[in-house]
PDB file of C-alpha atoms and ligand atoms in Angstrom:
ATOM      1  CA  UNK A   1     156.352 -54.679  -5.234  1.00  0.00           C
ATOM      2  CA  UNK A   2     155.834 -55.998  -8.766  1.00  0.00           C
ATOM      3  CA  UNK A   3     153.270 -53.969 -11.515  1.00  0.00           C
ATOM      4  CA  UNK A   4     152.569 -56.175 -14.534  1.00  0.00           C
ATOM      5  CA  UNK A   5     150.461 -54.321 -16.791  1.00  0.00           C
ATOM      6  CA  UNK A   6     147.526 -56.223 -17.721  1.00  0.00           C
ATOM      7  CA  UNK A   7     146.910 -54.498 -21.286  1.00  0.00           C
ATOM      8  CA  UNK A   8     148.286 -51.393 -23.250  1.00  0.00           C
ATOM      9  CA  UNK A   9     145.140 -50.011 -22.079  1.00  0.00           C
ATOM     10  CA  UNK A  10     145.078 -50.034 -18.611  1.00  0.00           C
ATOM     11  CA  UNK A  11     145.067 -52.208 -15.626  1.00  0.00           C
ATOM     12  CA  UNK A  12     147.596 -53.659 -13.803  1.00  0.00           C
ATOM     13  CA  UNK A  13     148.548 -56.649 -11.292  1.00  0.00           C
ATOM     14  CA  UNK A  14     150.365 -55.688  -8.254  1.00  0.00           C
ATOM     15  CA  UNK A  15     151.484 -58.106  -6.490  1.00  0.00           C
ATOM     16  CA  UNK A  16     153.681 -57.404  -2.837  1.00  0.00           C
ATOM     17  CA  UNK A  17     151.309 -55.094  -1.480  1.00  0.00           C
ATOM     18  CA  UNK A  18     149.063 -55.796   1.489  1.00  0.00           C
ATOM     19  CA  UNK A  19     145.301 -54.153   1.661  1.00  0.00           C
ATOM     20  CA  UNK A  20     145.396 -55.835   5.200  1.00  0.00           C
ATOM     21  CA  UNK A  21     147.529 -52.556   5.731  1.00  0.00           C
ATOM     22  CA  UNK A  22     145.147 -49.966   5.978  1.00  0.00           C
ATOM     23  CA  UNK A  23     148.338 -47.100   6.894  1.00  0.00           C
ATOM     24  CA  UNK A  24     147.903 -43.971   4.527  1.00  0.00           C
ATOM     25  CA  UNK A  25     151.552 -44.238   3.318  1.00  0.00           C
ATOM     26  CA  UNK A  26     150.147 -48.227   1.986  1.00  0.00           C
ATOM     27  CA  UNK A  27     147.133 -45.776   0.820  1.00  0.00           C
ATOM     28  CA  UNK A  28     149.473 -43.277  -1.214  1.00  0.00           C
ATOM     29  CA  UNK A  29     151.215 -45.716  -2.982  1.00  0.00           C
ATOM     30  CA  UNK A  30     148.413 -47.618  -3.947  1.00  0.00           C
ATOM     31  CA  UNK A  31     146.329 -44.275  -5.136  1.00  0.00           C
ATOM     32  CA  UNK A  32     149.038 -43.162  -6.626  1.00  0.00           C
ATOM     33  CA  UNK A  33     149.257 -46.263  -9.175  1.00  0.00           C
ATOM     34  CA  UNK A  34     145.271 -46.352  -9.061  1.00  0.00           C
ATOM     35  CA  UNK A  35     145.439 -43.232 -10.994  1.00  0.00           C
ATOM     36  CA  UNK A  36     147.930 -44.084 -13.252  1.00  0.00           C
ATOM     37  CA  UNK A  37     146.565 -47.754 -14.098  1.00  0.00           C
ATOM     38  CA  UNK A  38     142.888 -46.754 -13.750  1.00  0.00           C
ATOM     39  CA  UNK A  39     142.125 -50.367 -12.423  1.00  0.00           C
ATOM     40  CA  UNK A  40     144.147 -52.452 -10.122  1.00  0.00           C
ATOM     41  CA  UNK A  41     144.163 -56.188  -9.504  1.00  0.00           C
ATOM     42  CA  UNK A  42     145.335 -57.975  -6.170  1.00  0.00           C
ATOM     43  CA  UNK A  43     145.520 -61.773  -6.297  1.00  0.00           C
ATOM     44  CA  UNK A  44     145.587 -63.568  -2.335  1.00  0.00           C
ATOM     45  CA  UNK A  45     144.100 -61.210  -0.537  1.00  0.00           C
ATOM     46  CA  UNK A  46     142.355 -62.598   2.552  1.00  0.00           C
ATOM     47  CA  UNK A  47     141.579 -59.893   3.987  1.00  0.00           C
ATOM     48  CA  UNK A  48     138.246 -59.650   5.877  1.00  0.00           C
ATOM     49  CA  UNK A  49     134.992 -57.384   5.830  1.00  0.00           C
ATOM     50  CA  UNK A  50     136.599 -54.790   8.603  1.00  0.00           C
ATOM     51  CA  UNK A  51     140.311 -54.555   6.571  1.00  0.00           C
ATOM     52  CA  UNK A  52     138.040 -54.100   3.208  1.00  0.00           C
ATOM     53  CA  UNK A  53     136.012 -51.246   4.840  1.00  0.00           C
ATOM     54  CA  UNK A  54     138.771 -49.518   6.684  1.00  0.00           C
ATOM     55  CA  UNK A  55     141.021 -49.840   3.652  1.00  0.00           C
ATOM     56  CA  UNK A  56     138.220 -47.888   1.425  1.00  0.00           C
ATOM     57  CA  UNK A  57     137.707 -45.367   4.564  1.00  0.00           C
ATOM     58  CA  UNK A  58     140.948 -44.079   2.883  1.00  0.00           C
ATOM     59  CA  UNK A  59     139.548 -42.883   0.032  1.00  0.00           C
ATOM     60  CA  UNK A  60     136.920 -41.444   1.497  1.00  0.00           C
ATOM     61  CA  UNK A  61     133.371 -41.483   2.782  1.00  0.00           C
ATOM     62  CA  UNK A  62     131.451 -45.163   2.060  1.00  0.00           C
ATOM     63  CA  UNK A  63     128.906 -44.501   0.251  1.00  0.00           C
ATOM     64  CA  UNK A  64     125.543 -46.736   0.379  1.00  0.00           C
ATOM     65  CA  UNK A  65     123.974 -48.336  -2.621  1.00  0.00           C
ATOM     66  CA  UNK A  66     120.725 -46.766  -3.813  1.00  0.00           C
ATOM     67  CA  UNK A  67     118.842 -49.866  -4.273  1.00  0.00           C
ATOM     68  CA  UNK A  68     120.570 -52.729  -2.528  1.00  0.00           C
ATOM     69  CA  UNK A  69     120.627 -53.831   0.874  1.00  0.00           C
ATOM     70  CA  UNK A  70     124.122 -53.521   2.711  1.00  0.00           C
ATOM     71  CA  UNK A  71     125.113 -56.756   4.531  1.00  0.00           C
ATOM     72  CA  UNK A  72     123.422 -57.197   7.576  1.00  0.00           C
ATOM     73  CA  UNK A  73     127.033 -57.224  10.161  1.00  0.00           C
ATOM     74  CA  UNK A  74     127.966 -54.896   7.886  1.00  0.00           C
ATOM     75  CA  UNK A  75     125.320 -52.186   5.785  1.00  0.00           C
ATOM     76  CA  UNK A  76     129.003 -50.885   3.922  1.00  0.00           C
ATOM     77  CA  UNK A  77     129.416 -53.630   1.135  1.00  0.00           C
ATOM     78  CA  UNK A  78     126.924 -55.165  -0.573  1.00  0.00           C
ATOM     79  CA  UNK A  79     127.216 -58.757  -1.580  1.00  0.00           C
ATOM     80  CA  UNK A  80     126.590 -59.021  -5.734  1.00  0.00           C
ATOM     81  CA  UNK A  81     125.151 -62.945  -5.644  1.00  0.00           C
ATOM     82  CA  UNK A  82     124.960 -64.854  -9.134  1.00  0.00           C
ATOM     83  CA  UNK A  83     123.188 -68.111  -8.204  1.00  0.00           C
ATOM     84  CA  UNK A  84     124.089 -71.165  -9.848  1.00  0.00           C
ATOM     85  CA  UNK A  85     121.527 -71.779 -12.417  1.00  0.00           C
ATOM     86  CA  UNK A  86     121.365 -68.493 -12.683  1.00  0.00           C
ATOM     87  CA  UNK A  87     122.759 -66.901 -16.392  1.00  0.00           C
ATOM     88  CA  UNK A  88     122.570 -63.141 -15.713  1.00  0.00           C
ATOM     89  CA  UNK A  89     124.467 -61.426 -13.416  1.00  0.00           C
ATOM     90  CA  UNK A  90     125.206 -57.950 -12.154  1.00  0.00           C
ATOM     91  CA  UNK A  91     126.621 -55.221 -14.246  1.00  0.00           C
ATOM     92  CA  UNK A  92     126.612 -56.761 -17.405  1.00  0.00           C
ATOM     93  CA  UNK A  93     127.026 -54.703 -20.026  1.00  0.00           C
ATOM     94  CA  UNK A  94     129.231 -51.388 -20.037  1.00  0.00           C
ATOM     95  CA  UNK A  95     128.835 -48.758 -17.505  1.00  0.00           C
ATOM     96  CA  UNK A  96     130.213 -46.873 -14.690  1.00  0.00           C
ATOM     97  CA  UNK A  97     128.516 -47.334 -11.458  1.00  0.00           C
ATOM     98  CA  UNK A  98     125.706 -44.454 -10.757  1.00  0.00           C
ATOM     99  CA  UNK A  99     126.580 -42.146 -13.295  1.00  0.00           C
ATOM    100  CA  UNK A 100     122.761 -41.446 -12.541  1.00  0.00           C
ATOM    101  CA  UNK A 101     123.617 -39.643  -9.287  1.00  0.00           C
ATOM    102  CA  UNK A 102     124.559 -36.116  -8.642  1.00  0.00           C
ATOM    103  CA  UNK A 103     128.118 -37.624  -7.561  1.00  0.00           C
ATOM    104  CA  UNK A 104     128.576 -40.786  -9.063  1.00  0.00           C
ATOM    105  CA  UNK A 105     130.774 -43.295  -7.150  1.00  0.00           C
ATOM    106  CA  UNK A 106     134.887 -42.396  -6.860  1.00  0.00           C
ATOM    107  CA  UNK A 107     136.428 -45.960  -6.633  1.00  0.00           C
ATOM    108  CA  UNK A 108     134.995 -49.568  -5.973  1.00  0.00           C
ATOM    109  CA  UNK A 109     136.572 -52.381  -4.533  1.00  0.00           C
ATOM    110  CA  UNK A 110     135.501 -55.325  -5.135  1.00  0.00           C
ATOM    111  CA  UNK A 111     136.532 -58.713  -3.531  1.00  0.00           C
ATOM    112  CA  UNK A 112     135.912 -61.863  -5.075  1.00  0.00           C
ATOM    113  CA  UNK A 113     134.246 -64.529  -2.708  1.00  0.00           C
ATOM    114  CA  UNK A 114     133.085 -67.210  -4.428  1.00  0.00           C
ATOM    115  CA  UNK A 115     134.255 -67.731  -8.243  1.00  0.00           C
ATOM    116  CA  UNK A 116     133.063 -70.266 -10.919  1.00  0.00           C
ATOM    117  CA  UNK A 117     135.664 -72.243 -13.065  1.00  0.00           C
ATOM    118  CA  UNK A 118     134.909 -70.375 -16.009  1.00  0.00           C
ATOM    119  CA  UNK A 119     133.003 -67.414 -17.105  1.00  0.00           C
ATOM    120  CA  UNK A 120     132.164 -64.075 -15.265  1.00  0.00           C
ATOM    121  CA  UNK A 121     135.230 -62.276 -15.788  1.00  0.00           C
ATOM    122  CA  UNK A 122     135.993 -58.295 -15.665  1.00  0.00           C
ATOM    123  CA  UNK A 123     136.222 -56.326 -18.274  1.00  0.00           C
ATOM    124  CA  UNK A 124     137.266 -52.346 -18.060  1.00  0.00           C
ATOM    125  CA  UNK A 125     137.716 -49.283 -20.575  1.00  0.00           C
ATOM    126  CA  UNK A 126     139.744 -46.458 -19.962  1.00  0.00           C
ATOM    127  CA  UNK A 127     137.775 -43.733 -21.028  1.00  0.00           C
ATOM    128  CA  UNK A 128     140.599 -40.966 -20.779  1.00  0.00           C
ATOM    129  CA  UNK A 129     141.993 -42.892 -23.733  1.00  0.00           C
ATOM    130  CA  UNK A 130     138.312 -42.888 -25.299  1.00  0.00           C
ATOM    131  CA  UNK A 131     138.458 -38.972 -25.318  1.00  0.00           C
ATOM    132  CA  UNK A 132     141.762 -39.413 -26.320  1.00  0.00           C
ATOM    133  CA  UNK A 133     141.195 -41.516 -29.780  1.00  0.00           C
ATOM    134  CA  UNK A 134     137.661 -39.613 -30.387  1.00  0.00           C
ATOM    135  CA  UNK A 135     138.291 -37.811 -33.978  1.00  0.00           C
ATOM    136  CA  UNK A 136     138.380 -34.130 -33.849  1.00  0.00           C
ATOM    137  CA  UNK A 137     134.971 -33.727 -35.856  1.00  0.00           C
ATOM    138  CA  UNK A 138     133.315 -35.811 -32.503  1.00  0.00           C
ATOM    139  CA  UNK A 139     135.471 -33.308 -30.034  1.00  0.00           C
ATOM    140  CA  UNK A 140     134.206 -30.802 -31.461  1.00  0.00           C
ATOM    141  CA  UNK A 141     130.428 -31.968 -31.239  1.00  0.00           C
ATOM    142  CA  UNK A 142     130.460 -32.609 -27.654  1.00  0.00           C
ATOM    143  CA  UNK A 143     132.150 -29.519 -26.723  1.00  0.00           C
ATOM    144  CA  UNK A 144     130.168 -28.250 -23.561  1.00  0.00           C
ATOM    145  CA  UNK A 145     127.556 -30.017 -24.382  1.00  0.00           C
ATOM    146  CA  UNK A 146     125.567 -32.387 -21.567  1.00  0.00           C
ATOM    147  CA  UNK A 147     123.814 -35.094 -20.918  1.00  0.00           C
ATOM    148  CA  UNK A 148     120.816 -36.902 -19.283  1.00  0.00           C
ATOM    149  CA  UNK A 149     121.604 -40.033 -16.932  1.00  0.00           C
ATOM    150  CA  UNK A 150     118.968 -41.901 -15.366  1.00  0.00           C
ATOM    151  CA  UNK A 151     118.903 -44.792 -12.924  1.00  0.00           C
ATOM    152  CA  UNK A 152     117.100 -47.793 -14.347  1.00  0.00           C
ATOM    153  CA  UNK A 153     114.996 -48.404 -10.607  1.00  0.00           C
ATOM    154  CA  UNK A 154     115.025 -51.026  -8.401  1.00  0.00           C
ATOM    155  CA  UNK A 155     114.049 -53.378 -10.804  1.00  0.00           C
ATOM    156  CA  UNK A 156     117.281 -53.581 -12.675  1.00  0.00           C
ATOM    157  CA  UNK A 157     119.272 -54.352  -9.420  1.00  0.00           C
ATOM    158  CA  UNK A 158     117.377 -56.861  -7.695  1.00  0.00           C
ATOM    159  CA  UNK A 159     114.363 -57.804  -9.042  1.00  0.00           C
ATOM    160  CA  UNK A 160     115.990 -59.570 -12.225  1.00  0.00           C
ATOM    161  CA  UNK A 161     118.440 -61.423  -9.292  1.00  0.00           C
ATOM    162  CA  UNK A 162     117.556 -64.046  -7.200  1.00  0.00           C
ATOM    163  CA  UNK A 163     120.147 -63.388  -4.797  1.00  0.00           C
ATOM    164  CA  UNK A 164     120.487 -60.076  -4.246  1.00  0.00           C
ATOM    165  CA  UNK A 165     117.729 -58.099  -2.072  1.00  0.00           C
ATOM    166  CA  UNK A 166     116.772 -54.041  -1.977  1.00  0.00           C
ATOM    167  CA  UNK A 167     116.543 -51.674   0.800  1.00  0.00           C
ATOM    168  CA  UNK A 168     112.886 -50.417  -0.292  1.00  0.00           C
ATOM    169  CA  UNK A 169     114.384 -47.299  -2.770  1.00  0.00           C
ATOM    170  CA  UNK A 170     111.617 -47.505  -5.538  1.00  0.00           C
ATOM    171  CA  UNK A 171     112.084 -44.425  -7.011  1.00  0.00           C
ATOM    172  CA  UNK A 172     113.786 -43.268 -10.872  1.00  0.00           C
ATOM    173  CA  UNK A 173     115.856 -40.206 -11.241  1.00  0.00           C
ATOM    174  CA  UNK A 174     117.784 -38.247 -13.139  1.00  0.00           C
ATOM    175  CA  UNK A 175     121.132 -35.952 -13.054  1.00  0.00           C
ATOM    176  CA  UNK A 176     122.650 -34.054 -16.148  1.00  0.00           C
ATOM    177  CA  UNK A 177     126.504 -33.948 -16.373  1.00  0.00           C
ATOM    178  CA  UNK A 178     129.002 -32.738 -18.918  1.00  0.00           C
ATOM    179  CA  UNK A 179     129.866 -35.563 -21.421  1.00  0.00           C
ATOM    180  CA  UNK A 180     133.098 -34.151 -21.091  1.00  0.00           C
ATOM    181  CA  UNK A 181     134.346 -34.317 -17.536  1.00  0.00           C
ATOM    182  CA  UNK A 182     137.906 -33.449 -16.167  1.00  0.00           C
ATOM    183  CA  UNK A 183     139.378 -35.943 -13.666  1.00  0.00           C
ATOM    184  CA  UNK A 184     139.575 -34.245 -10.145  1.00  0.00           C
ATOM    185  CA  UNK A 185     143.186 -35.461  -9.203  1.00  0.00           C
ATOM    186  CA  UNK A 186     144.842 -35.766 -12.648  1.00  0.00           C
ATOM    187  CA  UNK A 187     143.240 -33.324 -14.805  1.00  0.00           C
ATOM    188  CA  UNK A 188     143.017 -35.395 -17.502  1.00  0.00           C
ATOM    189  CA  UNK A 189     139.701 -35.433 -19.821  1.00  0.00           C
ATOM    190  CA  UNK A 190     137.341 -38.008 -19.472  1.00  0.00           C
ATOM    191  CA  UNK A 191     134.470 -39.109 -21.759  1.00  0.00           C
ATOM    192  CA  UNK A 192     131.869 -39.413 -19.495  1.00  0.00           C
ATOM    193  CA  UNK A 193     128.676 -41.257 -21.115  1.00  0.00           C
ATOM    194  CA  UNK A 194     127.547 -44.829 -20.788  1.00  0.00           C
ATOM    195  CA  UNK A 195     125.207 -46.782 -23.020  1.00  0.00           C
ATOM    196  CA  UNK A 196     123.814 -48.144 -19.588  1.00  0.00           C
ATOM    197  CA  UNK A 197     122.563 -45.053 -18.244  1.00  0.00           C
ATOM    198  CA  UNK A 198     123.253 -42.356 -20.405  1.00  0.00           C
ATOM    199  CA  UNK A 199     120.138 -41.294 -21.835  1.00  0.00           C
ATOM    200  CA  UNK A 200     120.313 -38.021 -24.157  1.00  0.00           C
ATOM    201  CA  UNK A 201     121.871 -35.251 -24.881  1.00  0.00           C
ATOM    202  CA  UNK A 202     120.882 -31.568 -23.872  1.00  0.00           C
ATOM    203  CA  UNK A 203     120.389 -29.099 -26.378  1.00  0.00           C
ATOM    204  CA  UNK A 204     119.677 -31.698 -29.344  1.00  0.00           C
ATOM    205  CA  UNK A 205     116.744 -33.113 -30.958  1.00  0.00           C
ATOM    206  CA  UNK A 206     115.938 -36.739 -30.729  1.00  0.00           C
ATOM    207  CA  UNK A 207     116.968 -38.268 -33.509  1.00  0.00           C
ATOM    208  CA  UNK A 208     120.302 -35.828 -33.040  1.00  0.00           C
ATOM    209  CA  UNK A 209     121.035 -36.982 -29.891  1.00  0.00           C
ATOM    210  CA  UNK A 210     120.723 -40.652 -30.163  1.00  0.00           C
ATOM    211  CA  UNK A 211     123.171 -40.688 -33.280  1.00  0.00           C
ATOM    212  CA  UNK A 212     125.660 -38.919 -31.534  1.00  0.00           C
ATOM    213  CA  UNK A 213     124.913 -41.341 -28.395  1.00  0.00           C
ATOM    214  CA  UNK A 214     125.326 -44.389 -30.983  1.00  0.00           C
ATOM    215  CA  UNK A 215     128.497 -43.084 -31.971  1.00  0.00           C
ATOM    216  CA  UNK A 216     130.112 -42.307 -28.932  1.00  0.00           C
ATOM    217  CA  UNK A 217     128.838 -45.837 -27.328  1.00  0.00           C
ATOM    218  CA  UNK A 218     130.424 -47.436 -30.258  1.00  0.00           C
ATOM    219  CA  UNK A 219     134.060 -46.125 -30.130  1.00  0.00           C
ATOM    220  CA  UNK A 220     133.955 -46.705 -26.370  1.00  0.00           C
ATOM    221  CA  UNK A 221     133.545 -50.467 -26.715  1.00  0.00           C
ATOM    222  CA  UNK A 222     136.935 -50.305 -29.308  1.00  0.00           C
ATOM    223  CA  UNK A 223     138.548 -53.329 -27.486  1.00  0.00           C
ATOM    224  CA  UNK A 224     142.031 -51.764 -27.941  1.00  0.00           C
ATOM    225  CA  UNK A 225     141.146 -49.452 -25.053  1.00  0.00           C
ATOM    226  CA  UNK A 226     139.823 -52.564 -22.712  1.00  0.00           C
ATOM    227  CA  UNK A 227     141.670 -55.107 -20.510  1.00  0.00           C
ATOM    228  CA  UNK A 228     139.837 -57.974 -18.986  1.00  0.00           C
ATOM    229  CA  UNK A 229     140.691 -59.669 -15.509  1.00  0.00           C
ATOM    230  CA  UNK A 230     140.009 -64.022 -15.057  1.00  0.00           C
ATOM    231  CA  UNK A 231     139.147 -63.909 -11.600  1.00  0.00           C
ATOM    232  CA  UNK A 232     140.380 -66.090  -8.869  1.00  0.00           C
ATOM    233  CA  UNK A 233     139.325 -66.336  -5.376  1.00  0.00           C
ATOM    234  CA  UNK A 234     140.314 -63.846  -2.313  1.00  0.00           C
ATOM    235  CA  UNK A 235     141.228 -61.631  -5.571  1.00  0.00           C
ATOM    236  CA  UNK A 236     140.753 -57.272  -5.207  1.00  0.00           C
ATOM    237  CA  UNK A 237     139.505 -55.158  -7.527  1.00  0.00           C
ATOM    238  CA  UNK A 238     140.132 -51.600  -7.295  1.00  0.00           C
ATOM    239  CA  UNK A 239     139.196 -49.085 -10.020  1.00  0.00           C
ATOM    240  CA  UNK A 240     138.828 -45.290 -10.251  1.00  0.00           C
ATOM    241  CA  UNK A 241     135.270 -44.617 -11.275  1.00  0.00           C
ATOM    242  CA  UNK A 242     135.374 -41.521 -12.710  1.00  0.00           C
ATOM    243  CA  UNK A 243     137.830 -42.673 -15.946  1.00  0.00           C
ATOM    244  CA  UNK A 244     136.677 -46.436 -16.949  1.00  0.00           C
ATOM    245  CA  UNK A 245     133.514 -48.205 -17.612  1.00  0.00           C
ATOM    246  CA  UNK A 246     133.197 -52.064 -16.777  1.00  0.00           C
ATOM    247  CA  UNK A 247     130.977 -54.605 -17.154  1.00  0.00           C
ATOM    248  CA  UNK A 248     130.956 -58.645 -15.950  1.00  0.00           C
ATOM    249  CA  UNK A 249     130.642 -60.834 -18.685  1.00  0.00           C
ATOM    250  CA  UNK A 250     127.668 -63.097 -18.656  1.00  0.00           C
ATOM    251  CA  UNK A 251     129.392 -66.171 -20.067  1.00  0.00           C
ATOM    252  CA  UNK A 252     127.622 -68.294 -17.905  1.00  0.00           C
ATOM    253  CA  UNK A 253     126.552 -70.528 -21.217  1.00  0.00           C
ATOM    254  CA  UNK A 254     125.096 -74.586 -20.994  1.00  0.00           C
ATOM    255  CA  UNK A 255     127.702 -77.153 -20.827  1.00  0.00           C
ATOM    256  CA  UNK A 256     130.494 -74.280 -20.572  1.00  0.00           C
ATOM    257  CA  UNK A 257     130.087 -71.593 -17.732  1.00  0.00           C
ATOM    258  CA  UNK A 258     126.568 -72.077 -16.488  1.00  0.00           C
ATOM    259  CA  UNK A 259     126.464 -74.052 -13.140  1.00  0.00           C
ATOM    260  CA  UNK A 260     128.041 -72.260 -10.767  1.00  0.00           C
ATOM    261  CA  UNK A 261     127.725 -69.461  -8.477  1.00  0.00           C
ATOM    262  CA  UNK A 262     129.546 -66.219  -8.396  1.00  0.00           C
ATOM    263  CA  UNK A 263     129.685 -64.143  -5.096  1.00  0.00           C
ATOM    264  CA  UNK A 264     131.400 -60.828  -4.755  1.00  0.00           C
ATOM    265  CA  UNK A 265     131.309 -57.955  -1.672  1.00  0.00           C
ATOM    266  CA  UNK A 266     131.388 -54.656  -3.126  1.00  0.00           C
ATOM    267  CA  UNK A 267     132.248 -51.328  -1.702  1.00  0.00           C
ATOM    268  CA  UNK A 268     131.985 -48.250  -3.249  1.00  0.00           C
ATOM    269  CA  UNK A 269     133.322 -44.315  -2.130  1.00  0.00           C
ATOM    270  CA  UNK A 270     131.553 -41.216  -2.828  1.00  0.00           C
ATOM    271  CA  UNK A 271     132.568 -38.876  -5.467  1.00  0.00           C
ATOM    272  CA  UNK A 272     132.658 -35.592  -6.797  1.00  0.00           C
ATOM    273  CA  UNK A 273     130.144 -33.988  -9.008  1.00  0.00           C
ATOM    274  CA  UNK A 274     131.332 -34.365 -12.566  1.00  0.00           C
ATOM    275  CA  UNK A 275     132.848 -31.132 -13.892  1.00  0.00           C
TER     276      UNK A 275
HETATM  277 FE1  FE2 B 301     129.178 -51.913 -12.092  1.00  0.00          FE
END
């Protein structure tokens, strides 16, 4: 097995590893450097729909996408389709993945099917080093506080694509959690807010809370705590949820990325409430 670290962020490139092996020692080893690399990248992985699914059945329960329609063979992954003249895509601005539920998502794999030339790569934040790198003045502001996330509706995962199709979920929530959260497994703190969904803070005014918000959004896009991933086809994604953000860049521009059409399968496993 080989780890090349992808940034002094996080991330990392393993290559010598098969996700085809779905064994729990394969697991361990692989969730062991999941948590210490936050994101991991696989290149020539042709695995198929069943070794994707039973290799996420290992860290846990599947859990179904609010507003998108699971493949129809199989309702696990859902397939994120940018169509070629298309210049939007999925996910494109920072966030991590239904921070909106009660238990936002664990880990997501993603598997790249169809990738164009250039444009729509990866990028991902390790927000354990946010907390990290936040000045103590900051610390000290969001000490036990919370705050408000809410899911954006259907609207803002299918509607705005032509490719991708809901399962009928209309309906906007919300869930509080602590803007501080501590990682189940490594008990490491985690700055858990996301300009994306992350709406306001409990226990301030307004204007308070969407300076502080401002702030905290800001230092979290610092690129020295990012790495970015070119994708290539029959390429994994696997990242811990719970301790980056991500977001697909939308370089799809005329004459440069536009063109082209961009199909991934994603899975996702359930998580914990934050804490
Ligand atoms: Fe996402």
């Amino acid at each position: 097995m080989k780890i090349n670290l992808i940034s002094g962020a996080l991330g990392a490139e393993i290559s010598g590893l098969d996700l085809k092996d779905s064994s729990e020692e394969n697991w361990r080893v692989i969730n062991q450097l999941l948590l210490e690399h936050k994101v991991l990248f696989f290149r020539n992985q042709n695995i198929s729909a069943e070794e994707q699914i039973n290799f996420a059945k290992r860290f846990g329960p599947i859990e179904r996408h609010v507003y998108v329609k699971g493949r129809d063979q199989y309702p696990e992954i859902i397939r994120i389709i940018k169509k070629p003249d298309e210049k939007q895509q999925w996910g494109e601005t920072w966030h991590t993945d239904v921070s909106y539920n009660p238990k936002p998502t664990k880990v997501i794999i993603l598997r790249s099917i169809k990738i164009p030339p250039v444009g729509g790569d990866t990028m991902f934040s390790n927000m354990e080093l946010a907390y990290e790198t936040l000045d103590n003045d900051l610390k000290e502001k969001i000490k036990d506080k919370k705050a408000v996330h809410s899911s954006l509706g259907a609207a803002a995962f299918v509607d705005a694509y032509k490719g991708m199709e809901g399962n009928g979920n209309l309906d906007e929530y919300s869930n509080i959690h602590p803007i501080v959260r501590t990682h189940p497994e490594t008990g490491k703190k985690i700055l858990y807010v996301n300009s994306m969904y992350t709406k306001r803070i409990e226990g301030l005014d307004e204007s308070e809370s969407s300076k502080l918000l401002k702030e905290l959004f800001a230092h979290q896009e610092r690129l020295d705590l990012t790495c970015r991933f070119k994708w290539t086809e029959n390429a994994v994604a696997i990242w811990d949820n719970r301790s980056t953000q991500h977001q697909g860049l939308t370089d799809f521009f005329p004459g440069r990325g536009l063109g082209h059409e961009r199909v991934m399968d994603r899975i996702a496993i359930e998580g914990d409430q934050p804490i």
